[in-house]
Short mmCIF file of C-alpha atoms and ligand atoms in Angstrom, two decimals:
data_model
loop_
_atom_site.label_atom_id
_atom_site.label_comp_id
_atom_site.label_asym_id
_atom_site.label_seq_id
_atom_site.Cartn_x
_atom_site.Cartn_y
_atom_site.Cartn_z
CA MET A 1 112.31 125.42 50.52
CA ILE A 2 112.38 123.88 47.06
CA ARG A 3 111.78 120.10 46.95
CA ALA A 4 112.21 117.72 44.01
CA ARG A 5 108.96 115.79 43.78
CA ILE A 6 108.37 112.76 41.56
CA ILE A 7 105.32 113.69 39.49
CA GLY A 8 105.29 110.62 37.23
CA CYS A 9 107.01 107.31 36.62
CA GLY A 10 107.08 104.59 33.98
CA ALA A 11 108.81 101.39 32.98
CA PHE A 12 109.73 99.50 29.85
CA LEU A 13 110.77 95.86 29.52
CA PRO A 14 111.72 93.90 26.40
CA ASP A 15 109.14 91.29 25.25
CA ASN A 16 111.58 88.44 25.46
CA VAL A 17 111.29 86.49 28.74
CA VAL A 18 114.10 84.04 29.53
CA THR A 19 113.34 81.53 32.29
CA ASN A 20 115.79 79.64 34.48
CA ASP A 21 114.92 76.49 32.56
CA ASP A 22 115.87 78.26 29.31
CA LEU A 23 119.29 79.03 30.82
CA ALA A 24 119.69 75.46 32.06
CA LYS A 25 119.76 74.45 28.38
CA ARG A 26 122.81 76.70 27.83
CA VAL A 27 124.91 76.29 31.00
CA ASP A 28 125.23 73.75 33.81
CA THR A 29 122.62 75.23 36.16
CA SER A 30 119.07 74.56 37.34
CA ASP A 31 115.91 76.44 38.19
CA ALA A 32 116.23 75.11 41.75
CA TRP A 33 119.80 76.45 42.23
CA ILE A 34 118.99 79.89 40.80
CA GLN A 35 115.80 80.29 42.84
CA GLU A 36 117.35 79.05 46.06
CA ARG A 37 120.53 81.16 45.80
CA THR A 38 119.05 84.33 44.26
CA GLY A 39 115.23 84.27 44.18
CA ILE A 40 115.33 84.90 40.41
CA ARG A 41 112.78 83.01 38.28
CA GLN A 42 113.08 84.84 34.98
CA ARG A 43 114.56 87.92 33.37
CA TYR A 44 113.79 90.02 30.27
CA ILE A 45 116.47 90.05 27.58
CA ALA A 46 116.53 92.61 24.75
CA LYS A 47 116.55 91.13 21.26
CA GLU A 48 119.35 91.94 18.81
CA GLY A 49 118.79 95.47 17.53
CA GLN A 50 116.92 96.58 20.65
CA ASN A 51 119.33 98.83 22.52
CA THR A 52 119.54 100.67 25.83
CA SER A 53 118.25 103.89 24.23
CA ASP A 54 115.15 102.02 22.97
CA LEU A 55 114.36 100.77 26.48
CA ALA A 56 115.13 104.20 27.96
CA LEU A 57 112.82 105.90 25.46
CA GLY A 58 109.98 103.48 26.28
CA ALA A 59 110.31 104.19 30.00
CA ALA A 60 110.65 107.96 29.36
CA ARG A 61 107.44 108.08 27.32
CA ALA A 62 105.56 106.12 29.98
CA ALA A 63 106.83 108.47 32.73
CA LEU A 64 105.93 111.61 30.75
CA THR A 65 102.42 110.27 30.11
CA ASP A 66 102.05 109.40 33.79
CA ALA A 67 103.22 112.91 34.77
CA GLY A 68 100.85 114.43 32.22
CA ILE A 69 103.54 116.69 30.80
CA ASP A 70 105.12 117.25 27.43
CA ALA A 71 108.85 116.81 26.67
CA GLY A 72 108.94 120.57 26.10
CA GLU A 73 108.81 121.07 29.86
CA ILE A 74 111.93 118.97 30.57
CA ASP A 75 115.10 120.90 31.43
CA PHE A 76 117.50 117.95 31.82
CA VAL A 77 117.47 114.36 30.58
CA ILE A 78 119.71 112.18 32.76
CA VAL A 79 120.23 108.49 32.01
CA ALA A 80 121.86 106.20 34.57
CA THR A 81 123.44 103.39 32.59
CA THR A 82 126.56 101.30 32.35
CA THR A 83 125.55 99.74 29.03
CA PRO A 84 125.22 102.68 26.59
CA ASP A 85 124.43 101.93 22.93
CA ARG A 86 127.75 103.51 21.98
CA SER A 87 130.80 104.88 23.80
CA PHE A 88 129.45 108.26 22.72
CA PRO A 89 127.21 110.16 22.34
CA SER A 90 125.34 109.52 25.57
CA VAL A 91 122.12 107.54 25.72
CA ALA A 92 120.55 110.66 27.21
CA THR A 93 121.17 112.71 24.04
CA MET A 94 119.61 109.92 21.94
CA VAL A 95 116.52 109.95 24.16
CA GLN A 96 116.46 113.76 24.07
CA SER A 97 116.41 113.75 20.28
CA ARG A 98 113.81 110.98 20.04
CA LEU A 99 111.56 112.95 22.39
CA GLY A 100 111.78 115.81 19.89
CA MET A 101 113.75 118.03 22.25
CA SER A 102 116.48 120.43 21.17
CA HIS A 103 116.56 122.44 24.38
CA GLY A 104 118.03 121.78 27.83
CA ALA A 105 120.88 119.39 28.52
CA ALA A 106 121.24 115.62 28.39
CA PHE A 107 123.95 113.37 29.82
CA ASP A 108 124.59 109.92 31.30
CA VAL A 109 125.60 109.00 34.84
CA GLN A 110 127.73 105.89 35.37
CA ALA A 111 127.66 104.35 38.83
CA VAL A 112 126.65 100.85 37.72
CA CYS A 113 123.90 99.37 39.96
CA SER A 114 123.84 102.55 42.10
CA GLY A 115 123.41 104.77 39.04
CA PHE A 116 119.77 105.62 39.66
CA ILE A 117 120.45 106.65 43.28
CA TYR A 118 123.39 108.77 42.12
CA GLY A 119 121.07 110.26 39.47
CA LEU A 120 118.45 111.09 42.10
CA SER A 121 121.10 112.79 44.22
CA LEU A 122 122.21 114.89 41.26
CA ALA A 123 118.67 115.70 40.10
CA ASP A 124 117.71 116.71 43.64
CA SER A 125 120.68 119.11 43.80
CA LEU A 126 119.96 120.59 40.37
CA ILE A 127 116.34 121.23 41.30
CA ARG A 128 116.98 122.56 44.81
CA THR A 129 119.67 124.96 43.55
CA GLY A 130 117.29 126.30 40.91
CA GLN A 131 119.27 125.05 37.90
CA ALA A 132 116.34 123.00 36.69
CA ARG A 133 112.60 122.90 37.30
CA THR A 134 111.82 119.57 35.67
CA ILE A 135 114.15 116.60 35.16
CA LEU A 136 113.59 113.30 33.38
CA LEU A 137 115.73 110.67 35.13
CA ILE A 138 115.97 107.22 33.56
CA GLY A 139 117.73 104.03 34.65
CA ALA A 140 118.23 101.84 31.56
CA GLU A 141 120.39 98.81 30.89
CA THR A 142 121.09 95.98 28.48
CA MET A 143 123.23 94.01 30.91
CA SER A 144 122.79 90.95 28.68
CA ARG A 145 125.34 92.48 26.28
CA LEU A 146 128.03 92.40 28.98
CA LEU A 147 127.48 88.79 30.01
CA ASP A 148 129.73 85.83 29.40
CA TRP A 149 127.02 83.32 28.46
CA SER A 150 129.33 80.44 29.33
CA ASP A 151 129.84 81.65 32.96
CA ARG A 152 126.99 80.17 35.00
CA ALA A 153 128.02 82.18 38.08
CA THR A 154 127.06 85.47 36.40
CA CYS A 155 124.90 84.91 33.31
CA VAL A 156 121.91 83.71 35.36
CA LEU A 157 121.81 86.88 37.48
CA PHE A 158 121.18 89.79 35.15
CA GLY A 159 118.43 91.15 32.92
CA ASP A 160 117.53 94.13 30.73
CA GLY A 161 114.99 96.91 31.24
CA ALA A 162 114.37 100.56 32.01
CA GLY A 163 112.49 102.70 34.51
CA ALA A 164 112.05 106.46 34.59
CA VAL A 165 110.78 109.25 36.82
CA VAL A 166 109.91 112.88 36.19
CA LEU A 167 111.07 115.14 39.02
CA GLN A 168 109.72 118.66 39.40
CA ALA A 169 110.40 121.58 41.73
CA HIS A 170 107.74 122.20 44.35
CA ASP A 171 107.60 124.51 47.34
CA GLY A 172 107.96 122.73 50.66
CA LYS A 173 108.09 123.77 54.28
CA GLY A 174 111.55 122.29 54.78
CA ASP A 175 110.47 119.51 57.13
CA ASN A 176 109.74 115.80 56.79
CA SER A 177 106.09 116.41 55.94
CA ASP A 178 107.14 117.78 52.51
CA GLN A 179 106.42 115.72 49.43
CA GLY A 180 109.53 114.91 47.39
CA ILE A 181 113.13 113.98 48.09
CA LEU A 182 114.00 114.56 51.76
CA ASN A 183 117.64 113.53 51.45
CA THR A 184 120.09 111.41 49.48
CA ARG A 185 123.31 109.76 50.63
CA ILE A 186 125.86 108.45 48.10
CA TYR A 187 129.16 106.66 48.73
CA SER A 188 131.93 104.77 46.98
CA ASP A 189 135.06 102.82 47.87
CA GLY A 190 137.24 102.40 44.79
CA ARG A 191 139.60 100.04 46.58
CA LEU A 192 137.04 97.33 45.89
CA HIS A 193 136.81 97.90 42.14
CA ASP A 194 138.27 94.50 41.26
CA LEU A 195 135.49 92.46 42.87
CA LEU A 196 133.01 93.39 40.13
CA TYR A 197 134.19 94.78 36.80
CA THR A 198 134.34 94.27 33.04
CA ASP A 199 137.46 92.63 31.67
CA GLY A 200 137.61 95.18 28.85
CA GLY A 201 136.75 98.77 28.03
CA VAL A 202 137.27 101.44 25.41
CA SER A 203 140.72 102.50 26.59
CA LEU A 204 141.79 99.08 27.82
CA SER A 205 140.77 96.83 24.94
CA ARG A 206 138.78 98.89 22.41
CA SER A 207 135.70 96.85 23.31
CA ALA A 208 133.26 96.74 26.20
CA GLY A 209 134.56 93.50 27.71
CA LEU A 210 132.54 91.06 29.78
CA LEU A 211 131.25 91.20 33.35
CA ARG A 212 133.37 89.45 35.98
CA MET A 213 132.36 89.12 39.60
CA GLN A 214 133.55 87.54 42.82
CA GLY A 215 129.97 86.98 43.92
CA LYS A 216 130.60 85.84 47.47
CA GLU A 217 132.82 88.85 48.22
CA VAL A 218 130.31 91.28 46.72
CA PHE A 219 127.55 89.66 48.75
CA LYS A 220 129.48 90.17 52.00
CA HIS A 221 129.80 93.92 51.45
CA ALA A 222 126.28 94.39 50.07
CA VAL A 223 124.26 93.93 53.27
CA THR A 224 126.70 96.02 55.37
CA ASN A 225 126.88 98.92 52.92
CA ILE A 226 123.18 99.02 52.13
CA ALA A 227 122.24 98.86 55.81
CA ALA A 228 124.66 101.72 56.58
CA ALA A 229 123.20 103.88 53.78
CA ILE A 230 119.65 103.27 55.01
CA GLU A 231 120.65 104.19 58.56
CA ALA A 232 122.44 107.35 57.39
CA SER A 233 119.46 108.49 55.33
CA ALA A 234 116.97 107.88 58.14
CA ALA A 235 119.28 109.59 60.66
CA ALA A 236 119.70 112.63 58.38
CA ALA A 237 115.91 113.00 58.36
CA GLY A 238 115.76 112.43 62.13
CA ILE A 239 113.33 109.52 61.78
CA PRO A 240 113.48 105.92 63.00
CA ILE A 241 113.78 103.28 60.28
CA SER A 242 110.41 101.94 61.49
CA ALA A 243 108.76 105.16 60.22
CA VAL A 244 109.53 104.23 56.59
CA ASP A 245 106.46 102.82 54.78
CA TRP A 246 108.24 101.20 51.82
CA PHE A 247 111.79 100.11 51.05
CA VAL A 248 112.65 99.91 47.36
CA PRO A 249 116.04 98.21 47.09
CA HIS A 250 118.31 97.40 44.20
CA GLN A 251 117.27 93.92 43.08
CA ALA A 252 120.46 91.83 43.01
CA ASN A 253 119.55 88.86 45.16
CA GLN A 254 116.56 88.06 47.39
CA ARG A 255 119.01 86.91 50.08
CA ILE A 256 120.56 90.41 50.17
CA LEU A 257 117.08 91.96 50.53
CA ASP A 258 116.23 89.52 53.34
CA GLY A 259 119.61 89.95 55.05
CA THR A 260 119.34 93.74 55.06
CA ALA A 261 115.77 93.61 56.39
CA ARG A 262 116.83 91.20 59.14
CA ARG A 263 119.81 93.33 60.14
CA LEU A 264 117.71 96.49 60.47
CA GLY A 265 114.58 94.85 61.88
CA ILE A 266 112.53 95.79 58.82
CA ASP A 267 109.25 93.93 58.21
CA PRO A 268 109.89 92.01 54.93
CA ALA A 269 106.33 92.90 53.86
CA ARG A 270 107.56 96.53 53.57
CA VAL A 271 110.31 95.59 51.11
CA VAL A 272 109.43 95.76 47.41
CA SER A 273 110.92 92.77 45.62
CA THR A 274 110.89 92.31 41.86
CA VAL A 275 114.06 90.24 41.64
CA ALA A 276 112.04 87.09 40.83
CA SER A 277 110.70 88.51 37.59
CA HIS A 278 113.37 91.06 36.54
CA GLY A 279 116.67 89.63 37.80
CA ASN A 280 119.40 92.22 38.37
CA THR A 281 118.89 95.06 35.88
CA SER A 282 121.64 97.26 37.37
CA ALA A 283 120.68 100.97 37.21
CA ALA A 284 117.17 100.07 35.98
CA SER A 285 116.36 97.91 38.96
CA VAL A 286 115.33 100.55 41.53
CA PRO A 287 113.05 102.50 39.17
CA LEU A 288 111.54 99.25 37.82
CA ALA A 289 110.73 98.16 41.39
CA LEU A 290 109.43 101.63 42.26
CA VAL A 291 107.10 101.70 39.25
CA THR A 292 105.85 98.18 40.08
CA ALA A 293 104.88 99.16 43.64
CA VAL A 294 103.34 102.49 42.57
CA LYS A 295 101.26 100.93 39.78
CA ASP A 296 100.00 98.03 41.92
CA GLY A 297 98.86 100.54 44.55
CA ARG A 298 101.26 99.65 47.37
CA ILE A 299 103.05 103.02 47.36
CA LYS A 300 100.53 105.80 47.87
CA ARG A 301 100.83 109.59 47.95
CA GLY A 302 102.15 110.64 51.34
CA ASN A 303 104.07 107.41 52.03
CA LEU A 304 107.68 107.60 53.18
CA VAL A 305 109.79 105.61 50.70
CA LEU A 306 113.46 104.66 51.00
CA LEU A 307 115.31 103.69 47.83
CA GLU A 308 118.75 102.09 48.05
CA ALA A 309 121.37 100.38 45.92
CA MET A 310 124.89 99.02 45.85
CA GLY A 311 127.05 98.08 42.91
CA ALA A 312 130.43 97.92 41.26
CA GLY A 313 133.10 100.39 42.27
CA PHE A 314 131.92 99.80 44.94
CA THR A 315 129.25 102.46 44.87
CA TRP A 316 126.20 102.58 47.11
CA GLY A 317 123.61 104.96 48.43
CA ALA A 318 120.09 105.70 49.57
CA CYS A 319 117.35 108.23 48.94
CA LEU A 320 114.52 109.03 51.34
CA LEU A 321 111.44 110.64 49.84
CA ARG A 322 107.82 111.29 50.59
CA TRP A 323 105.76 110.03 47.66
O1 LIG B 1 124.36 94.20 41.46
C1 LIG B 1 125.65 94.32 41.95
C2 LIG B 1 125.81 93.55 43.15
N1 LIG B 1 125.87 92.13 42.88
C3 LIG B 1 125.49 91.32 43.83
O2 LIG B 1 125.00 91.78 44.83
C4 LIG B 1 125.73 89.84 43.70
C5 LIG B 1 126.18 89.31 45.03
N2 LIG B 1 126.45 87.88 45.05
C6 LIG B 1 125.47 86.95 44.97
O3 LIG B 1 124.32 87.27 44.80
C7 LIG B 1 125.87 85.51 45.19
O4 LIG B 1 127.18 85.44 45.68
C8 LIG B 1 125.74 84.64 43.92
C9 LIG B 1 124.28 84.44 43.57
C10 LIG B 1 126.48 85.29 42.78
C11 LIG B 1 126.34 83.26 44.18
O5 LIG B 1 125.73 82.64 45.30
P1 LIG B 1 126.61 81.94 46.42
O6 LIG B 1 125.70 81.35 47.39
O7 LIG B 1 127.60 82.97 46.91
O8 LIG B 1 127.32 80.77 45.63
P2 LIG B 1 128.86 80.51 45.37
O9 LIG B 1 129.44 81.52 44.46
O10 LIG B 1 129.52 80.29 46.69
O11 LIG B 1 128.79 79.12 44.65
C12 LIG B 1 128.35 77.92 45.31
C13 LIG B 1 128.44 76.79 44.34
C14 LIG B 1 129.79 76.69 43.63
O12 LIG B 1 130.10 75.32 43.48
P3 LIG B 1 131.12 74.60 44.47
O13 LIG B 1 132.41 75.38 44.38
O14 LIG B 1 130.49 74.69 45.84
O15 LIG B 1 131.19 73.22 43.93
C15 LIG B 1 129.51 77.29 42.27
O16 LIG B 1 130.35 76.76 41.29
O17 LIG B 1 127.45 76.96 43.31
C16 LIG B 1 128.09 76.85 42.04
N3 LIG B 1 127.38 77.71 41.11
C17 LIG B 1 126.29 77.30 40.44
N4 LIG B 1 125.64 76.13 40.41
C18 LIG B 1 124.56 76.05 39.63
C19 LIG B 1 127.63 79.00 40.78
N5 LIG B 1 126.73 79.42 39.91
C20 LIG B 1 125.89 78.40 39.67
C21 LIG B 1 124.76 78.24 38.86
N6 LIG B 1 124.13 77.05 38.87
N7 LIG B 1 124.27 79.24 38.09
#
């Protein structure tokens, strides 16, 4: 059985760190409020002229180096993003060209904060059905460009960044001992689209618009949906949740991470949290957290890892893999 194995990963963050105290100079907020309600201490914000494709390219190069392969081996470039440089062409085609590639196919996936999990699901299918051998999957965002910097309820939450993985086909036995993606589960419920959205868009207003969120409502659904996706993924593999070595969640709010862990009886020490330093980077958040835990030695070859996310739409999902 063909498995999609992650053979390399990498991250890229802008240089510019913005602390909670920096934000308190712009809106009526405080470091204490932000830390207590979200766990966020700082976020990285791209400078003017530094765009999503620049961050995506940085993460892509780091992942290719880590994998020890050349761009010539890549069949597909997929970028999960909701903040593309332009309405078109896709960020993925920009990355493809800047990697010196003129072969294969490149396209973006838009599922907001769940984009990377959706991308993993797609990449897994493409590899297992033999349509691709090697895929570069990137989550990259400049969420700062969608923020209303006068709205304290949203502007303190988000950050910019990118993370990438290289997935490659490998032969497996077809059981849970295989390295690579064991299963993915993706979901959406479009009835809830008006709890988190932009107030503009190409067709609607000829501009991107700004992010609007009913935070409390989103919060309520987050723990339930994420917990359900984790349970579905573990059940599909026929393993108890306690068998998972590392949980790598979307980093929206430390209280969501803690609430999900409590609900499922997960040891918080098994949950990778980068929300304090990255804030919510939407589709970049899961790969950024994954890279952090791989590079600091927590996630080791052979570990069972469960990635999960939930975002606007609503969209949500999970991916169980053996590292
Ligand atoms: O990535 C996609 C998924 N997104 C999420 O998962 C986000 C989910 N939601 C959340 O994380 C939380 O709901 C927030 C962090 C957005 C808000 O936390 P909360 O505990 O739900 O606070 P709240 O919205 O109920 O606001 C409590 C109070 C309000 O004041 P009053 O009405 O009690 O006087 C807000 O006006 O806190 C006020 N407030 C702030 N105060 C200081 C809201 N934002 C701020 C702020 N600084 N930045």
